[in-house]
Amino acid sequence: TNDMKKFFLFICATLMFFGCGKEEAGDELIIGPAPTGKVTWATVVKAYPFLDGFPVFDGEVENCQYKELGSMKTLTFFDYKCDKSVSTTYYAKFIPAGFTKSEGSEIFRKTVDKKNYIFSGSYGGGSFGLSFSVDTE
């Protein structure tokens, strides 16, 4: 189905974007995996304070991957084995939190104090993939 294709592409892009272990290449720093096992939103916000700029996620947080590239910080994780309502409920929190939605996709953006916050999500196959980025330039 179309949703499965989109989810597969999201997974492939995520895997290409994030490495495992710690590597240094020029000014690129790859750190992964972050908190292991199932953790809460509060746990990842404590580890990555930039997430405070996004709405609270009430689902399960698993398979965190963190990456810094220049001034961009990105954290991606999944909520496995969840109902689609987990994603739609989360998407509904962005507009009231001051984000704007990109047409035709689940990408939300806002700028606060010269920080650009970007969220993208994808649901498919019973899993919800979430990606949070902040760019301070």
PDB file of C-alpha atoms in Angstrom:
ATOM      1  CA  THR A   1       0.000   0.000   0.000  1.00  0.00           C
ATOM      2  CA  ASN A   2       0.974   3.635  -0.275  1.00  0.00           C
ATOM      3  CA  ASP A   3       1.319   4.044   3.509  1.00  0.00           C
ATOM      4  CA  MET A   4       3.676   1.083   3.679  1.00  0.00           C
ATOM      5  CA  LYS A   5       5.816   2.512   0.846  1.00  0.00           C
ATOM      6  CA  LYS A   6       6.030   5.877   2.635  1.00  0.00           C
ATOM      7  CA  PHE A   7       6.920   4.167   5.915  1.00  0.00           C
ATOM      8  CA  PHE A   8       9.574   2.026   4.204  1.00  0.00           C
ATOM      9  CA  LEU A   9      11.111   5.122   2.589  1.00  0.00           C
ATOM     10  CA  PHE A  10      11.066   6.905   5.973  1.00  0.00           C
ATOM     11  CA  ILE A  11      12.845   3.938   7.576  1.00  0.00           C
ATOM     12  CA  CYS A  12      15.442   3.781   4.794  1.00  0.00           C
ATOM     13  CA  ALA A  13      16.105   7.519   5.006  1.00  0.00           C
ATOM     14  CA  THR A  14      16.368   7.303   8.791  1.00  0.00           C
ATOM     15  CA  LEU A  15      18.810   4.407   8.628  1.00  0.00           C
ATOM     16  CA  MET A  16      20.924   6.223   6.048  1.00  0.00           C
ATOM     17  CA  PHE A  17      20.850   9.432   8.104  1.00  0.00           C
ATOM     18  CA  PHE A  18      21.812   7.854  11.424  1.00  0.00           C
ATOM     19  CA  GLY A  19      24.818   5.712  12.209  1.00  0.00           C
ATOM     20  CA  CYS A  20      25.369   3.287  15.014  1.00  0.00           C
ATOM     21  CA  GLY A  21      28.116   3.780  17.526  1.00  0.00           C
ATOM     22  CA  LYS A  22      30.136   6.960  17.634  1.00  0.00           C
ATOM     23  CA  GLU A  23      32.054   8.260  14.653  1.00  0.00           C
ATOM     24  CA  GLU A  24      33.678  11.565  13.884  1.00  0.00           C
ATOM     25  CA  ALA A  25      33.985  12.864  10.352  1.00  0.00           C
ATOM     26  CA  GLY A  26      35.028  16.488  10.014  1.00  0.00           C
ATOM     27  CA  ASP A  27      32.552  18.638  11.936  1.00  0.00           C
ATOM     28  CA  GLU A  28      29.938  15.878  11.843  1.00  0.00           C
ATOM     29  CA  LEU A  29      29.365  13.990  15.076  1.00  0.00           C
ATOM     30  CA  ILE A  30      27.216  10.887  15.073  1.00  0.00           C
ATOM     31  CA  ILE A  31      26.038   9.516  18.395  1.00  0.00           C
ATOM     32  CA  GLY A  32      23.755   6.536  18.576  1.00  0.00           C
ATOM     33  CA  PRO A  33      21.844   4.725  20.020  1.00  0.00           C
ATOM     34  CA  ALA A  34      20.677   7.096  22.752  1.00  0.00           C
ATOM     35  CA  PRO A  35      18.530   5.870  25.667  1.00  0.00           C
ATOM     36  CA  THR A  36      17.932   2.138  25.214  1.00  0.00           C
ATOM     37  CA  GLY A  37      14.788   0.099  25.685  1.00  0.00           C
ATOM     38  CA  LYS A  38      11.403   1.711  26.191  1.00  0.00           C
ATOM     39  CA  VAL A  39      11.769   5.120  27.796  1.00  0.00           C
ATOM     40  CA  THR A  40       9.478   8.072  28.444  1.00  0.00           C
ATOM     41  CA  TRP A  41       9.346  11.494  26.819  1.00  0.00           C
ATOM     42  CA  ALA A  42      10.638  13.002  30.090  1.00  0.00           C
ATOM     43  CA  THR A  43      13.738  10.766  29.861  1.00  0.00           C
ATOM     44  CA  VAL A  44      14.629  11.885  26.330  1.00  0.00           C
ATOM     45  CA  VAL A  45      13.909  15.561  27.104  1.00  0.00           C
ATOM     46  CA  LYS A  46      16.329  15.322  30.022  1.00  0.00           C
ATOM     47  CA  ALA A  47      18.989  13.880  27.681  1.00  0.00           C
ATOM     48  CA  TYR A  48      18.140  16.276  24.801  1.00  0.00           C
ATOM     49  CA  PRO A  49      16.746  19.554  26.201  1.00  0.00           C
ATOM     50  CA  PHE A  50      15.970  20.957  22.722  1.00  0.00           C
ATOM     51  CA  LEU A  51      12.948  18.614  22.692  1.00  0.00           C
ATOM     52  CA  ASP A  52      11.295  21.028  25.143  1.00  0.00           C
ATOM     53  CA  GLY A  53      10.404  23.082  22.064  1.00  0.00           C
ATOM     54  CA  PHE A  54       8.042  20.331  20.860  1.00  0.00           C
ATOM     55  CA  PRO A  55       4.708  19.073  22.216  1.00  0.00           C
ATOM     56  CA  VAL A  56       4.911  16.276  24.796  1.00  0.00           C
ATOM     57  CA  PHE A  57       4.734  12.804  23.235  1.00  0.00           C
ATOM     58  CA  ASP A  58       2.626  10.433  25.344  1.00  0.00           C
ATOM     59  CA  GLY A  59       3.479   7.197  23.522  1.00  0.00           C
ATOM     60  CA  GLU A  60       6.358   4.788  24.029  1.00  0.00           C
ATOM     61  CA  VAL A  61       9.840   5.920  23.012  1.00  0.00           C
ATOM     62  CA  GLU A  62      12.098   3.219  21.542  1.00  0.00           C
ATOM     63  CA  ASN A  63      15.199   2.988  19.360  1.00  0.00           C
ATOM     64  CA  CYS A  64      16.408   6.578  19.835  1.00  0.00           C
ATOM     65  CA  GLN A  65      19.043   7.847  17.414  1.00  0.00           C
ATOM     66  CA  TYR A  66      20.712  11.235  17.896  1.00  0.00           C
ATOM     67  CA  LYS A  67      22.811  13.167  15.399  1.00  0.00           C
ATOM     68  CA  GLU A  68      24.461  16.576  15.267  1.00  0.00           C
ATOM     69  CA  LEU A  69      25.464  18.045  11.944  1.00  0.00           C
ATOM     70  CA  GLY A  70      26.803  21.584  12.203  1.00  0.00           C
ATOM     71  CA  SER A  71      24.140  23.646  13.979  1.00  0.00           C
ATOM     72  CA  MET A  72      21.423  20.992  13.439  1.00  0.00           C
ATOM     73  CA  LYS A  73      20.490  18.554  16.221  1.00  0.00           C
ATOM     74  CA  THR A  74      18.162  15.673  15.380  1.00  0.00           C
ATOM     75  CA  LEU A  75      16.590  12.927  17.460  1.00  0.00           C
ATOM     76  CA  THR A  76      14.592  10.160  15.847  1.00  0.00           C
ATOM     77  CA  PHE A  77      12.728   7.374  17.585  1.00  0.00           C
ATOM     78  CA  PHE A  78       9.833   4.964  17.154  1.00  0.00           C
ATOM     79  CA  ASP A  79       6.704   3.873  18.951  1.00  0.00           C
ATOM     80  CA  TYR A  80       6.361   0.244  17.858  1.00  0.00           C
ATOM     81  CA  LYS A  81       3.137  -1.759  17.884  1.00  0.00           C
ATOM     82  CA  CYS A  82       0.839   1.230  18.312  1.00  0.00           C
ATOM     83  CA  ASP A  83      -2.505   2.230  16.863  1.00  0.00           C
ATOM     84  CA  LYS A  84      -2.669   4.915  14.159  1.00  0.00           C
ATOM     85  CA  SER A  85      -4.512   7.126  16.678  1.00  0.00           C
ATOM     86  CA  VAL A  86      -1.177   7.602  18.503  1.00  0.00           C
ATOM     87  CA  SER A  87       0.131   9.472  15.444  1.00  0.00           C
ATOM     88  CA  THR A  88      -3.029  11.454  14.693  1.00  0.00           C
ATOM     89  CA  THR A  89      -3.374  12.479  18.350  1.00  0.00           C
ATOM     90  CA  TYR A  90       0.239  13.668  18.360  1.00  0.00           C
ATOM     91  CA  TYR A  91      -0.059  15.557  15.057  1.00  0.00           C
ATOM     92  CA  ALA A  92      -3.063  17.403  16.514  1.00  0.00           C
ATOM     93  CA  LYS A  93      -0.844  18.947  19.215  1.00  0.00           C
ATOM     94  CA  PHE A  94       1.369  20.912  16.791  1.00  0.00           C
ATOM     95  CA  ILE A  95      -0.914  23.643  15.419  1.00  0.00           C
ATOM     96  CA  PRO A  96      -2.054  24.716  18.940  1.00  0.00           C
ATOM     97  CA  ALA A  97       1.654  24.781  19.931  1.00  0.00           C
ATOM     98  CA  GLY A  98       2.400  27.383  17.231  1.00  0.00           C
ATOM     99  CA  PHE A  99       3.720  25.101  14.474  1.00  0.00           C
ATOM    100  CA  THR A 100       2.730  25.353  10.818  1.00  0.00           C
ATOM    101  CA  LYS A 101       2.048  22.222   8.785  1.00  0.00           C
ATOM    102  CA  SER A 102       3.622  21.572   5.399  1.00  0.00           C
ATOM    103  CA  GLU A 103       0.949  20.802   2.849  1.00  0.00           C
ATOM    104  CA  GLY A 104       0.621  17.152   1.893  1.00  0.00           C
ATOM    105  CA  SER A 105       2.905  15.771   4.616  1.00  0.00           C
ATOM    106  CA  GLU A 106       3.233  15.360   8.358  1.00  0.00           C
ATOM    107  CA  ILE A 107       5.978  17.970   8.706  1.00  0.00           C
ATOM    108  CA  PHE A 108       5.537  20.773  11.217  1.00  0.00           C
ATOM    109  CA  ARG A 109       7.785  23.833  11.712  1.00  0.00           C
ATOM    110  CA  LYS A 110       8.140  26.851  13.955  1.00  0.00           C
ATOM    111  CA  THR A 111      10.819  29.402  14.756  1.00  0.00           C
ATOM    112  CA  VAL A 112      11.401  30.705  18.284  1.00  0.00           C
ATOM    113  CA  ASP A 113      14.370  32.856  19.367  1.00  0.00           C
ATOM    114  CA  LYS A 114      16.278  32.130  16.128  1.00  0.00           C
ATOM    115  CA  LYS A 115      15.791  28.384  16.618  1.00  0.00           C
ATOM    116  CA  ASN A 116      14.037  26.506  13.817  1.00  0.00           C
ATOM    117  CA  TYR A 117      12.087  23.525  15.132  1.00  0.00           C
ATOM    118  CA  ILE A 118      11.089  20.819  12.646  1.00  0.00           C
ATOM    119  CA  PHE A 119       9.075  17.666  13.307  1.00  0.00           C
ATOM    120  CA  SER A 120       8.243  14.945  10.818  1.00  0.00           C
ATOM    121  CA  GLY A 121       6.316  11.775  11.432  1.00  0.00           C
ATOM    122  CA  SER A 122       5.299   8.676   9.568  1.00  0.00           C
ATOM    123  CA  TYR A 123       2.904   5.897  10.545  1.00  0.00           C
ATOM    124  CA  GLY A 124       2.821   2.510   8.863  1.00  0.00           C
ATOM    125  CA  GLY A 125       2.794  -1.178   9.631  1.00  0.00           C
ATOM    126  CA  GLY A 126       1.722  -0.553  13.232  1.00  0.00           C
ATOM    127  CA  SER A 127       4.708   1.680  14.022  1.00  0.00           C
ATOM    128  CA  PHE A 128       5.067   5.448  14.353  1.00  0.00           C
ATOM    129  CA  GLY A 129       8.405   7.016  13.382  1.00  0.00           C
ATOM    130  CA  LEU A 130       9.125  10.461  14.826  1.00  0.00           C
ATOM    131  CA  SER A 131      11.934  12.859  13.932  1.00  0.00           C
ATOM    132  CA  PHE A 132      12.675  16.065  15.866  1.00  0.00           C
ATOM    133  CA  SER A 133      15.212  18.647  14.690  1.00  0.00           C
ATOM    134  CA  VAL A 134      16.351  22.058  15.809  1.00  0.00           C
ATOM    135  CA  ASP A 135      18.645  24.329  13.835  1.00  0.00           C
ATOM    136  CA  THR A 136      20.201  27.239  15.713  1.00  0.00           C
ATOM    137  CA  GLU A 137      21.590  29.105  12.698  1.00  0.00           C
TER     138      GLU A 137
END
